[in-house]
Coordinates of C-alpha atoms in Angstrom, one line a residue:
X962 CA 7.6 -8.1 30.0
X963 CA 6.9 -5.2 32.5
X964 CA 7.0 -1.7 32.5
X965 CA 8.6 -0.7 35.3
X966 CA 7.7 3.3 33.8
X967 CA 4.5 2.3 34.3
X968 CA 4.2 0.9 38.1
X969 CA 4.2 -2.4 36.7
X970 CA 4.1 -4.7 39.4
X971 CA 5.7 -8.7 39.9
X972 CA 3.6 -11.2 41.6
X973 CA 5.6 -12.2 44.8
X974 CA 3.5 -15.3 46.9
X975 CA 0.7 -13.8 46.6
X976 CA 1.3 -10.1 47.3
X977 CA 2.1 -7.5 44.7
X978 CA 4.8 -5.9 44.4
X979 CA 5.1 -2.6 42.4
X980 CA 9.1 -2.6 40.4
X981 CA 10.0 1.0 41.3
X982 CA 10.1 0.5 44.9
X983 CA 12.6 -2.3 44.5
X984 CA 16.6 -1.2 44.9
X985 CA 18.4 -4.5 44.0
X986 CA 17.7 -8.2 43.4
X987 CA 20.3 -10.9 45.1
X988 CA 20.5 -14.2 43.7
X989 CA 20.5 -17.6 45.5
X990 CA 20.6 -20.4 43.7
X991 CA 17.0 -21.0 42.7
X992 CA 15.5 -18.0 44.6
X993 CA 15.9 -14.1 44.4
X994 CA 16.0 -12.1 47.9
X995 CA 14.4 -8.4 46.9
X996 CA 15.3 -5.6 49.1
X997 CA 13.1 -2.7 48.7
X998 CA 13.0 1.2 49.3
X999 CA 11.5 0.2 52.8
X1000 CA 14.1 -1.8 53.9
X1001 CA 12.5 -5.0 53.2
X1002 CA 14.2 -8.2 52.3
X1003 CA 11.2 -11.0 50.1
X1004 CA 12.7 -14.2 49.1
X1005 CA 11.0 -15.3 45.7
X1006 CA 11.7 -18.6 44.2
X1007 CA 11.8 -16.9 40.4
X1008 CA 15.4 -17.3 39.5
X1009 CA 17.3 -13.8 39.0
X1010 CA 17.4 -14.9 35.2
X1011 CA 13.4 -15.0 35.0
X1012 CA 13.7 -11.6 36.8
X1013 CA 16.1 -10.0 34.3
X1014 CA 14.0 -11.0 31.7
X1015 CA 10.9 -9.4 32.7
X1016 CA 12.0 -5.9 34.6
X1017 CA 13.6 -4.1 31.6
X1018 CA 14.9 -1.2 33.9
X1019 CA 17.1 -3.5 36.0
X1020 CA 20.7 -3.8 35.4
X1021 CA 22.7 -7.0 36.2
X1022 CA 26.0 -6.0 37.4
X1023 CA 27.3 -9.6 39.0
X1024 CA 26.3 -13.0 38.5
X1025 CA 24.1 -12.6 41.7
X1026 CA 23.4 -9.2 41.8
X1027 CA 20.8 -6.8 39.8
X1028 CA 19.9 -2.8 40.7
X1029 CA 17.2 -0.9 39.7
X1030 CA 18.6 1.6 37.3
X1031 CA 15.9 4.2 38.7
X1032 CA 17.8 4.2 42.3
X1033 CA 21.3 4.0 40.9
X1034 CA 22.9 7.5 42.9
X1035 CA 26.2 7.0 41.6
X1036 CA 29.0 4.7 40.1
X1037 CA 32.3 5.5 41.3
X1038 CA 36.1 4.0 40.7
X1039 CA 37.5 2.8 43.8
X1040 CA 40.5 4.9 44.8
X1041 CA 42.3 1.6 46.3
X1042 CA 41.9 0.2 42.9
X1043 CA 41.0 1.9 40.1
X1044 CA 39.9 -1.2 38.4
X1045 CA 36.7 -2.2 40.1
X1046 CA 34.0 0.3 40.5
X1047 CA 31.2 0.9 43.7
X1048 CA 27.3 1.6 42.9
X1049 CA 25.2 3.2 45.0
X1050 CA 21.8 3.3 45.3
X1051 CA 19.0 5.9 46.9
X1052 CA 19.3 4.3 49.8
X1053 CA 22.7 4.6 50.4
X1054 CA 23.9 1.0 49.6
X1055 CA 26.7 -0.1 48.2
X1056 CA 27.4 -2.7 45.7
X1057 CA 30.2 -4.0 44.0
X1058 CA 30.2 -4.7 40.7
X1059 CA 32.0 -7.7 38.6
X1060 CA 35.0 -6.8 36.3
X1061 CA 33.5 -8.3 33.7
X1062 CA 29.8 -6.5 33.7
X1063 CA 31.7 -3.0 33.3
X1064 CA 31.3 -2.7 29.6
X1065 CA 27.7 -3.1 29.6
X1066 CA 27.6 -0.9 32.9
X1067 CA 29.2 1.7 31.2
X1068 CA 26.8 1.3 28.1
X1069 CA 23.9 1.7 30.2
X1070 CA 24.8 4.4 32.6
X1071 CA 25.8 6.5 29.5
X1072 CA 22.3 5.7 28.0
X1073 CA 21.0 6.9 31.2
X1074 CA 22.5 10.0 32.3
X1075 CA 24.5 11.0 29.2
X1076 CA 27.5 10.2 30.9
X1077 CA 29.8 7.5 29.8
X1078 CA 33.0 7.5 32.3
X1079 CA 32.6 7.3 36.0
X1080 CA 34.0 8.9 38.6
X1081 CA 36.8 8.3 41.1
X1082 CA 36.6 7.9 44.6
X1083 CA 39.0 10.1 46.9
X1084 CA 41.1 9.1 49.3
X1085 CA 39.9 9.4 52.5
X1086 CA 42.8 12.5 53.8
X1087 CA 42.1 11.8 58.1

């Protein structure tokens, strides 16, 4: 397992890649596309399972999605519907995440900022 406190790096091809300058992870099928603080988009063929197993300070929040809890801005409920809930990251992107992965969201946002509820959105007034 990796330390991602510690600059741990993953093994992409044959480049390194150091886990705290990766935002989010994107399933597909058998491969993992990584987007990165630099705006870079890797394919990997390491499933997003393998990848959840071995970066500790990654949260999965769909079935296809995981962020990097170290970039994780805010998490807010959507004014349309209260119900589902928008993350976004340092780099200003935002992800939606699956109904049934808000418990554990919820868990581990409170773990990391002390806060366990999460804001609403407000309507936009123009």
């Amino acid at each position: 397992m990796l330390n991602i406190a510690t600059e741990a790096f993953i093994i992409y091809e044959k480049r390194h890649i150091y886990a705290n300058t990766i935002l989010w992870m994107e399933g597909d099928w058998n491969y993992t596309r990584i987007h990165t603080v630099d705006n870079t988009t890797l394919m990997s063929s390491y499933t997003l399972k393998w990848y959840q197993q071995q970066l500790p300070g990654f949260w999965r929040i769909r079935k296809d999605a995981m962020v990097n809890a170290a970039h994780v801005v805010s998490i807010k409920r959507m004014a349309s519907d209260p119900k589902k809930l928008r993350l976004t990251l340092s780099s200003g992107v935002q992800i939606m995440v699956a109904r049934r992965r808000q418990f554990q969201l919820r868990h581990n946002w409170g773990q990391h900022t002390g806060r366990f509820r999460f804001e609403r959105e407000m309507h936009d007034v123009s």
